[in-house]
Tab-separated table of C-alpha atoms and ligand atoms in Angstrom:
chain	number	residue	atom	x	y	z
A	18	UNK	CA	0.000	0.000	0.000
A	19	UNK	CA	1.046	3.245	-0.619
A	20	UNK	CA	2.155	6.108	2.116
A	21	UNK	CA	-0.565	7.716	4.005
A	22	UNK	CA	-1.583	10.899	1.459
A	23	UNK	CA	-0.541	9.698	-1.179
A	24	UNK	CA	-3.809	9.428	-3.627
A	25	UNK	CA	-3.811	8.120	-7.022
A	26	UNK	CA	-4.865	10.735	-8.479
A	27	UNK	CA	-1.830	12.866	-8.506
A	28	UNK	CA	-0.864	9.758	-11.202
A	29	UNK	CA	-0.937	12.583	-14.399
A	30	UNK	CA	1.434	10.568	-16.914
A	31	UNK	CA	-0.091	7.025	-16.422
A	32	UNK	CA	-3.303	9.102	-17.373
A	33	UNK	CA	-1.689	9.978	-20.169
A	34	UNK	CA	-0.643	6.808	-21.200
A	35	UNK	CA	-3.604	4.932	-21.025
A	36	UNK	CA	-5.352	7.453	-23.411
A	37	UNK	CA	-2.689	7.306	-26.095
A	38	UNK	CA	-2.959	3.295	-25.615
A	39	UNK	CA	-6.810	3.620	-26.003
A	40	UNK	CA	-6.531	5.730	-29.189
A	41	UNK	CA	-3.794	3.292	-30.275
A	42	UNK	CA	-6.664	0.632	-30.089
A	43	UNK	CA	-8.656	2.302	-31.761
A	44	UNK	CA	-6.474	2.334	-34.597
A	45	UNK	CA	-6.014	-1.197	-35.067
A	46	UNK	CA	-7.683	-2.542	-37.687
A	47	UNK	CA	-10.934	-4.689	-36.508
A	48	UNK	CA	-10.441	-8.272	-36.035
A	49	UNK	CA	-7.095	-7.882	-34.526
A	50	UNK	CA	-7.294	-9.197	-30.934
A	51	UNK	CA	-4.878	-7.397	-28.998
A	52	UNK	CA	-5.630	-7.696	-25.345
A	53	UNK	CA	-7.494	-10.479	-24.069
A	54	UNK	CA	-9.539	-10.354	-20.657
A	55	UNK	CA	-6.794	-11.193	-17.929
A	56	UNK	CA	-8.299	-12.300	-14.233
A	57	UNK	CA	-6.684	-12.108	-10.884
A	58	UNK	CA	-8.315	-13.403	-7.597
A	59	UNK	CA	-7.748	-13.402	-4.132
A	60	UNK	CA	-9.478	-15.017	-1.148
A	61	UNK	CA	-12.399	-12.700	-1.274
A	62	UNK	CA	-11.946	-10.741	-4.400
A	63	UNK	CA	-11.966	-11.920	-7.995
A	64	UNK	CA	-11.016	-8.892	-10.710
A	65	UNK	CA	-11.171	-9.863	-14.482
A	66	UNK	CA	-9.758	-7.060	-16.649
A	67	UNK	CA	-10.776	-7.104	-20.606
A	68	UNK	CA	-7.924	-5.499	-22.002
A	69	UNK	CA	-9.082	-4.343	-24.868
A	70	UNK	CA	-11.803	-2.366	-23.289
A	71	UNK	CA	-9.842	-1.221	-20.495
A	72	UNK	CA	-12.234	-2.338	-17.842
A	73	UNK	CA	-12.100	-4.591	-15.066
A	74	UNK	CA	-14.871	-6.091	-13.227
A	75	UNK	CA	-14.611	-6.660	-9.276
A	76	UNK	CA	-16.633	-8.989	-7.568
A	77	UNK	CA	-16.680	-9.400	-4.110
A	78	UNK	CA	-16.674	-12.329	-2.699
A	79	UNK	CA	-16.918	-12.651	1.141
A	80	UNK	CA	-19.990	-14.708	1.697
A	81	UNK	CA	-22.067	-14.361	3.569
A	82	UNK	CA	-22.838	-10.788	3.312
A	83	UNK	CA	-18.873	-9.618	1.878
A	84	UNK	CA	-18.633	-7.323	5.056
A	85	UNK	CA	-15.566	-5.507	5.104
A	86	UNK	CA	-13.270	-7.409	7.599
A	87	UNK	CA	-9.625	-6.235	7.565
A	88	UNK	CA	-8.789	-9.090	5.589
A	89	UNK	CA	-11.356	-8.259	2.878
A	90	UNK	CA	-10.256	-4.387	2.839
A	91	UNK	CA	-6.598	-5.403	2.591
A	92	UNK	CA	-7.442	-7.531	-0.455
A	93	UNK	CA	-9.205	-4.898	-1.591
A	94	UNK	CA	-6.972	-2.160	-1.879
A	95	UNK	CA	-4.096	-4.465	-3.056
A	96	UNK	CA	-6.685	-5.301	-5.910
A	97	UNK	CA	-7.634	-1.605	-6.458
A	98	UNK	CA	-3.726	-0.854	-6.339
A	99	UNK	CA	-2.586	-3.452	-8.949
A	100	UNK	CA	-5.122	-1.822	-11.354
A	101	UNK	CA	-4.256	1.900	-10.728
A	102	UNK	CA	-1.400	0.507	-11.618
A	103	UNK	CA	-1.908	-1.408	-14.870
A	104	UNK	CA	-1.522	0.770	-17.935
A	105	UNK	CA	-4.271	-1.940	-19.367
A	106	UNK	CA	-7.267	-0.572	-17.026
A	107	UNK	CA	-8.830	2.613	-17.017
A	108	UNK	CA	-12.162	1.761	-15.576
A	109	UNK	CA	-13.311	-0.268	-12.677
A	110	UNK	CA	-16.629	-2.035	-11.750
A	111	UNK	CA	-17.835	-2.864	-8.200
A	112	UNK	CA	-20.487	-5.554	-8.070
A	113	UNK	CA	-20.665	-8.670	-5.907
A	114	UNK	CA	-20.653	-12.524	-6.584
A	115	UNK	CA	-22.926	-13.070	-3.289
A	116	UNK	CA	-26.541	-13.147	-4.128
A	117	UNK	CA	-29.024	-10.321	-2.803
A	118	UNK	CA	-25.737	-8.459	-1.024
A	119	UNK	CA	-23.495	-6.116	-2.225
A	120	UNK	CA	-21.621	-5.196	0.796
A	121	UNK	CA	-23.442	-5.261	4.713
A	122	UNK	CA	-20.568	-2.634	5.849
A	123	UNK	CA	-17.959	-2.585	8.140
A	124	UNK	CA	-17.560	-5.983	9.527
A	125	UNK	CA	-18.864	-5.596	12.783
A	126	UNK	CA	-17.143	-8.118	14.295
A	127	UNK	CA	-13.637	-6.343	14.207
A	128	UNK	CA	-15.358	-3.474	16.175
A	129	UNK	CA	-16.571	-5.564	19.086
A	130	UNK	CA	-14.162	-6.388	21.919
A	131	UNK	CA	-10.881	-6.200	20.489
A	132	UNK	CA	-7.139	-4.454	21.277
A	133	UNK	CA	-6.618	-0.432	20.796
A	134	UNK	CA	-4.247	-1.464	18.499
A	135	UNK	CA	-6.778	-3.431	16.420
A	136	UNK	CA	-8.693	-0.879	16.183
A	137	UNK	CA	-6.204	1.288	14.655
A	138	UNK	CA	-5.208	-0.644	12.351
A	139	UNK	CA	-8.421	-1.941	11.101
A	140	UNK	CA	-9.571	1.959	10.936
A	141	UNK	CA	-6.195	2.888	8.915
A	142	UNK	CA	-7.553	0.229	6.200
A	143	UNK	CA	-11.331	1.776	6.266
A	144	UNK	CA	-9.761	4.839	5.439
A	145	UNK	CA	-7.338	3.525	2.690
A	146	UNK	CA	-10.730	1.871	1.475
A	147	UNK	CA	-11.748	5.086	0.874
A	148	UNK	CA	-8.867	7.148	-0.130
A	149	UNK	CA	-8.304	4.715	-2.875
A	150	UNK	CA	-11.753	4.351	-4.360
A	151	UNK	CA	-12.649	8.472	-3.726
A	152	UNK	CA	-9.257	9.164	-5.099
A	153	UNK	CA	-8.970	6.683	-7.762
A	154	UNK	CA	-7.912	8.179	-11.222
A	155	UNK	CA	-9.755	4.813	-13.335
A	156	UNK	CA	-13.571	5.774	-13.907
A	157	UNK	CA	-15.376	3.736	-10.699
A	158	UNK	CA	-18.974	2.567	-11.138
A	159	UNK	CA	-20.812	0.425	-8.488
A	160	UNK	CA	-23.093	-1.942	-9.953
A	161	UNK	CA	-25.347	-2.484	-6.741
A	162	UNK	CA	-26.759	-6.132	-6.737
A	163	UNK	CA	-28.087	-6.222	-3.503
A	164	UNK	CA	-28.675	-4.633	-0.254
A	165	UNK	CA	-25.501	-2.495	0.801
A	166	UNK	CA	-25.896	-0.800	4.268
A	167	UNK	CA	-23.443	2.028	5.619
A	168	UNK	CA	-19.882	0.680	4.545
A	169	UNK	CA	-21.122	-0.612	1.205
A	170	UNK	CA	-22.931	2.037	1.075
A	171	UNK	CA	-19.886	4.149	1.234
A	172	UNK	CA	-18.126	2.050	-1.256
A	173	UNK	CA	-21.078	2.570	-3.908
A	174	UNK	CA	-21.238	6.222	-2.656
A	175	UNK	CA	-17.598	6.998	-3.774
A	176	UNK	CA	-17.875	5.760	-6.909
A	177	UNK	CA	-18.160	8.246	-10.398
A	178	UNK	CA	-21.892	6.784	-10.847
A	179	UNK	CA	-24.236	3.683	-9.455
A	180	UNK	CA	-26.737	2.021	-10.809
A	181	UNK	CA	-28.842	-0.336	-8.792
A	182	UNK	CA	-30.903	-3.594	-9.005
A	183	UNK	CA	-34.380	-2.320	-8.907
A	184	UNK	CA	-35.612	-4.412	-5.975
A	185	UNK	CA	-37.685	-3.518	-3.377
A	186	UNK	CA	-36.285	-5.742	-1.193
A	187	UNK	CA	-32.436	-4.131	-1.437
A	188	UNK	CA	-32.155	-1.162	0.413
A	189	UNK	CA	-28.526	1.147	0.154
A	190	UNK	CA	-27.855	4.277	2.992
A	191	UNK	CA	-26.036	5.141	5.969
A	192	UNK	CA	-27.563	3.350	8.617
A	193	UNK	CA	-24.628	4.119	11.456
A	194	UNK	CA	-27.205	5.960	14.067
A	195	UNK	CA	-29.302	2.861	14.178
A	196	UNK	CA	-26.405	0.847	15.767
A	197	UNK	CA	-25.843	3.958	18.241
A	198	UNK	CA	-22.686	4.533	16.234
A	199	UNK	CA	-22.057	8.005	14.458
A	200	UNK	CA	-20.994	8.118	10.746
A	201	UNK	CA	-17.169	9.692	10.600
A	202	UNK	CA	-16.865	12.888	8.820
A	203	UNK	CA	-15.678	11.834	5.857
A	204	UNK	CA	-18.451	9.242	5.054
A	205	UNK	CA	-20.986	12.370	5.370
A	206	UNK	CA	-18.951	14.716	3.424
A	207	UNK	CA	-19.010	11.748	0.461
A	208	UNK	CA	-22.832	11.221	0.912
A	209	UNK	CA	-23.221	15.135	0.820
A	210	UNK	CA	-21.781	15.512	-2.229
A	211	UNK	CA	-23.704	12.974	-3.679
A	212	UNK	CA	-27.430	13.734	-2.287
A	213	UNK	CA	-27.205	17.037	-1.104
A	214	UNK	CA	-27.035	18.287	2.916
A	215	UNK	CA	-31.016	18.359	3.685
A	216	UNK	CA	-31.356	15.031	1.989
A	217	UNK	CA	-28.014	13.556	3.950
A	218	UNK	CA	-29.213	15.252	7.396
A	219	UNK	CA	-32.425	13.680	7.634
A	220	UNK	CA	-31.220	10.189	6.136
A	221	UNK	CA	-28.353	10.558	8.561
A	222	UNK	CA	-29.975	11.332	11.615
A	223	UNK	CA	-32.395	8.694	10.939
A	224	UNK	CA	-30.473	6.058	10.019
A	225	UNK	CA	-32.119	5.188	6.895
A	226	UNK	CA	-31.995	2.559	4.379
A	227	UNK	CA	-33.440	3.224	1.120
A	228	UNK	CA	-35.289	0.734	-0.866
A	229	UNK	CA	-33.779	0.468	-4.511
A	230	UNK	CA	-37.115	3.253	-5.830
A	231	UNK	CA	-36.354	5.681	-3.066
A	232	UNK	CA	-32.685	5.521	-2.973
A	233	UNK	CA	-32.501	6.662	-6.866
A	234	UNK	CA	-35.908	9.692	-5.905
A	235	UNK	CA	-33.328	10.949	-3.648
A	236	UNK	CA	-30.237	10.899	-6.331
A	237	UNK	CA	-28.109	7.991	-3.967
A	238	UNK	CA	-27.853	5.734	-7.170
A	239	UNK	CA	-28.088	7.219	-10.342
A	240	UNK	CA	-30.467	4.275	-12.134
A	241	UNK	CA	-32.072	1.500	-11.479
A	242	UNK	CA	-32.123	-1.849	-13.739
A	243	UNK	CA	-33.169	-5.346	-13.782
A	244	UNK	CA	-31.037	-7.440	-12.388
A	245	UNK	CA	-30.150	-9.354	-15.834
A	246	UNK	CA	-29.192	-6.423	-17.563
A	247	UNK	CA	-26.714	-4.749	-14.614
A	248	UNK	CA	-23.525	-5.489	-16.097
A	249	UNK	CA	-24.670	-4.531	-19.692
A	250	UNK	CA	-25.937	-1.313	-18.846
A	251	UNK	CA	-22.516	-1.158	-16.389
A	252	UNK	CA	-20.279	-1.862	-18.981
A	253	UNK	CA	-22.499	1.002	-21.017
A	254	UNK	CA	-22.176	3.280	-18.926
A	255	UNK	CA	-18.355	2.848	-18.590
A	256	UNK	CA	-17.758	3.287	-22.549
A	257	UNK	CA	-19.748	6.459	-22.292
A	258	UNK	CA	-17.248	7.866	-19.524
A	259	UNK	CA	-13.997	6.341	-20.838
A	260	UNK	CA	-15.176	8.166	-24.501
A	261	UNK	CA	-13.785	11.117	-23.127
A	262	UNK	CA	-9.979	12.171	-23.023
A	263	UNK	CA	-8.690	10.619	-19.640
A	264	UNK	CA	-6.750	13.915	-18.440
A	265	UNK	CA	-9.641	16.335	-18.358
A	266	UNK	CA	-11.869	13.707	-16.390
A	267	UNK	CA	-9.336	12.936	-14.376
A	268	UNK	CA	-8.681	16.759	-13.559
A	269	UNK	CA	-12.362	17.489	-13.242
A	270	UNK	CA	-12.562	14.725	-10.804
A	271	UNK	CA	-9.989	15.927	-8.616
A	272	UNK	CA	-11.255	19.479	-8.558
A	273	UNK	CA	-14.572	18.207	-7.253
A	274	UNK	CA	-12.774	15.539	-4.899
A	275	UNK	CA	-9.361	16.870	-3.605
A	276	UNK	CA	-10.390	19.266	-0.528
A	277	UNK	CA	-12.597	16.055	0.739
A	278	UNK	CA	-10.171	13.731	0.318
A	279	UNK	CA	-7.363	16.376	1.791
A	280	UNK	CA	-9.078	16.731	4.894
A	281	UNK	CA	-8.649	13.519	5.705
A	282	UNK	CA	-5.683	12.905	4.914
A	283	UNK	CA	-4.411	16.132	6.780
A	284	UNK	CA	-6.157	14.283	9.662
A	285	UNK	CA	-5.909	10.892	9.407
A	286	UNK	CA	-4.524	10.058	12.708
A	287	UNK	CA	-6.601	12.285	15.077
A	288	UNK	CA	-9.599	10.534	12.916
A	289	UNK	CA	-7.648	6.727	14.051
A	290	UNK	CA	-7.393	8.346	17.631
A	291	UNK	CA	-11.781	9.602	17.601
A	292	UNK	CA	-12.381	6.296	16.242
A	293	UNK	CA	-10.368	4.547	19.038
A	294	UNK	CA	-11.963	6.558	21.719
A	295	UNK	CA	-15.248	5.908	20.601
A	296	UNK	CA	-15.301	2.767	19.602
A	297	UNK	CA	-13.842	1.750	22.991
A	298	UNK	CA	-16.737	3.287	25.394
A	299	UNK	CA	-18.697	0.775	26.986
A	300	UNK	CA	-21.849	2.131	25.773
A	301	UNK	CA	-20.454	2.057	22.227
A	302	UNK	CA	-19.765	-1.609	22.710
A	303	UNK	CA	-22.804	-2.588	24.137
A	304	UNK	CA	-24.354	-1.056	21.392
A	305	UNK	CA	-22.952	-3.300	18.717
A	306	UNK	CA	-23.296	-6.149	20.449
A	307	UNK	CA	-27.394	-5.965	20.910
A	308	UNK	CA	-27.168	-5.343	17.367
A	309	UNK	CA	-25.815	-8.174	16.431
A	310	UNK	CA	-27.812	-10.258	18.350
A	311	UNK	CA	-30.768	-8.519	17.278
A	312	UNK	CA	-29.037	-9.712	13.597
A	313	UNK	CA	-29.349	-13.487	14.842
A	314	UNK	CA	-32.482	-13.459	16.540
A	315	UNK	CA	-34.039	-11.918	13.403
A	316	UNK	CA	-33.015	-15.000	11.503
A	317	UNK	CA	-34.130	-17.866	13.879
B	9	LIG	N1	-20.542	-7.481	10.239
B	9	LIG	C1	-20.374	-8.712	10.731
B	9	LIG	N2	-21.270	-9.720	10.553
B	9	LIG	C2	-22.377	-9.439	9.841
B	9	LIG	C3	-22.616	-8.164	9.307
B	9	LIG	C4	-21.641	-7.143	9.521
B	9	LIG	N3	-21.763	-5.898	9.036
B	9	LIG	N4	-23.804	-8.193	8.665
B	9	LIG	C5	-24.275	-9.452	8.804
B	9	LIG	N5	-23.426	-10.214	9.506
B	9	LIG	C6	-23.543	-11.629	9.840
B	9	LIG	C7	-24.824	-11.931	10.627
B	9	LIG	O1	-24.626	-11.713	11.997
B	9	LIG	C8	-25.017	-13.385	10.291
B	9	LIG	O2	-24.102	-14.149	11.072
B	9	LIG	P1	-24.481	-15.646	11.568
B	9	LIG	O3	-24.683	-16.445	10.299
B	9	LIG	O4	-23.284	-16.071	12.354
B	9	LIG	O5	-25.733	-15.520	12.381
B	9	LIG	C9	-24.548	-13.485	8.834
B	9	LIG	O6	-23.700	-12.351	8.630
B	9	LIG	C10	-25.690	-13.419	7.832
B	9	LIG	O7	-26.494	-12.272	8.134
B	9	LIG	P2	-28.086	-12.270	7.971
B	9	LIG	O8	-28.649	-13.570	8.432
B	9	LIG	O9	-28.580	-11.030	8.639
B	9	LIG	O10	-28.194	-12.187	6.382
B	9	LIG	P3	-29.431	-11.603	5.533
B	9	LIG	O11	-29.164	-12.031	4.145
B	9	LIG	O12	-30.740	-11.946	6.154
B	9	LIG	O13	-29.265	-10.010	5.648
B	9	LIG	C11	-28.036	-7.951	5.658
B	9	LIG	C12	-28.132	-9.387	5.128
B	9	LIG	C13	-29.179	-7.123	5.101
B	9	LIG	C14	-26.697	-7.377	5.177
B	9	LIG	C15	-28.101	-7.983	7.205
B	9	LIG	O14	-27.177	-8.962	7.663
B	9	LIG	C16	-27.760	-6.691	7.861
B	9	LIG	O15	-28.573	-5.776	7.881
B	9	LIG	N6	-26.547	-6.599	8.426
B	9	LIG	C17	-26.097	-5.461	9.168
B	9	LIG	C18	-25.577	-4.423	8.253
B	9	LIG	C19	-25.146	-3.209	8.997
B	9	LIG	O16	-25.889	-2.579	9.716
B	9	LIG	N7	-23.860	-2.835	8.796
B	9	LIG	C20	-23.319	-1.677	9.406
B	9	LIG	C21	-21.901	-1.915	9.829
B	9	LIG	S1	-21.179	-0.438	10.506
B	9	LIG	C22	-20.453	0.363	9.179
B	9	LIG	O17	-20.351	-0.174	8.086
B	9	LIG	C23	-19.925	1.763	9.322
B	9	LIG	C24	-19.421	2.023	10.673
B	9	LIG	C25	-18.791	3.398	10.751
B	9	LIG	C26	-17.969	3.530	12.003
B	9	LIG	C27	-18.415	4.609	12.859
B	9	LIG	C28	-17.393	5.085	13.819
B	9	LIG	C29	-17.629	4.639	15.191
């Protein structure tokens, strides 16, 4: 992983070079297979780039609901990390190989009863999580294929654009005040930008989880699809952004993006040190854990 601050999108020249290698493609005369679709896969992510596209596809897959334990969010970002990296990829798509779930969040488990210095370090990979997919020079889109509360819902929420499986029974939004926990800063600046502050206060401050219809009324996913034609109209929706010359998205992205993503990294370990203290109260903890029993009862 990278130092602390430093954010892929300060990576100008690869830009560069992936839109010269695009319009280099584009010059080859048809029929003449130049990249086929590589695929890399870890323990709970599998990532198959079509090189001659530039997109990659990456499906999660943590069953049962891929929540983000550290191990997941290390995979993660080493995934996210080797593509930033690949001159072959200039787009990325988020979508999950677990049926009805996309993401159910933070993995609650690594929040409940466990060292200071666990805590710290799983918080330093929520926010590299972020940092990567906010800052992420490649076009991100998060093709939502099931329910994706607070976490995931971060993850879809800091993608370029989302489109979502129009189900009533998936629901996507911030749902940290109904486990007595408090969303961080930097999760409500992201959600913000996305809905709009009277739109984030209320769903904030109640908690909410948006079925599929309400979640795109209020602008948190831009469509909604049938499930069978998600990855088409993903993969659509990716040629339509890639189209354009990668520099001036890539600058116009970071204009919107860098004084969100600065603030956190100018405060990244007071934001370790909040999460610590908070996480840590015995109220906090108690908390977590009735939720989680209220997740088992609710199944038996
Ligand atoms: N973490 C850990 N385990 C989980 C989580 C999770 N987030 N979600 C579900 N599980 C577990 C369940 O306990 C259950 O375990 P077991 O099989 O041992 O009983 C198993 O996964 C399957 O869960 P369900 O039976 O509930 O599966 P369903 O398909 O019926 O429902 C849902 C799936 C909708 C995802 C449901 O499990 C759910 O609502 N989960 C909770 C989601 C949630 O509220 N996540 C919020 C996490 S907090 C977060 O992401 C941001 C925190 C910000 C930090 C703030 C600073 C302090």
């Amino acid at each position: 992983l990278s130092p602390p601050g430093v954010l892929p999108l300060c990576c100008q020249p690869l830009a560069w070079g992936r839109a010269a290698q695009q319009s280099l493609r584009a010059l080859q005369p048809p029929g003449l297979q130049l990249a086929p679709c590589r695929a890399f896969s870890n323990n709970r992510i599998l990532v198959e780039l079509d090189e001659s596209s530039g997109v990659a596809m990456m499906k999660f897959k943590s069953p049962p609901v891929n929540s983000l334990s550290l191990d997941f969010l290390t995979e993660f970002c080493i995934s996210l990390e080797k593509l930033e990296n690949d001159r072959a990829c200039r787009g990325v798509i988020f979508t999950s190989n677990v049926p009805k779930i996309f993401s159910s969040g933070l993995d609650i488990t690594e929040m409940c009863g466990k060292s200071t210095e666990h805590y710290a370090e799983f918080w330093r990979a929520v926010q590299e999580m972020w940092l990567r997919v906010y800052g992420s020079s490649m076009v991100t889109i998060a093709a939502v294929n099931g329910s994706s509360p607070a976490g995931g819902c971060l993850v879809a929420l800091s993608c370029d654009y989302r489109i979502m499986v129009e189900n009533p029974k998936f629901s996507i939004g911030l749902n940290e005040a109904q486990l007595g926990i408090v969303a961080p800063f930097w999760f409500k600046d992201t959600f913000v930008n996305v809905v709009g502050h009277r739109v984030a206060e209320r769903s904030l401050q109640l908690g909410s989880l948006h079925p599929a219809a309400e979640a795109h009324k209020i602008g948190l996913v831009d469509e909604l699809v049938p499930e069978e034609k998600l990855q088409e109209r993903a993969v659509a929706v990716m040629a339509q952004w890639l189209a354009l010359p990668d520099h001036a998205r890539q600058l116009t992205k970071s204009m919107m993006r860098k004084a969100v993503l600065d603030r956190l990294v100018a405060h990244r370990e007071e934001d370790i040190q909040n999460f610590i203290s908070f996480i840590s109260k015995e109220s906090i903890q108690k908390s977590l854990r009735m939720y989680m029993e209220m997740l088992k009862k609710k199944k038996s």
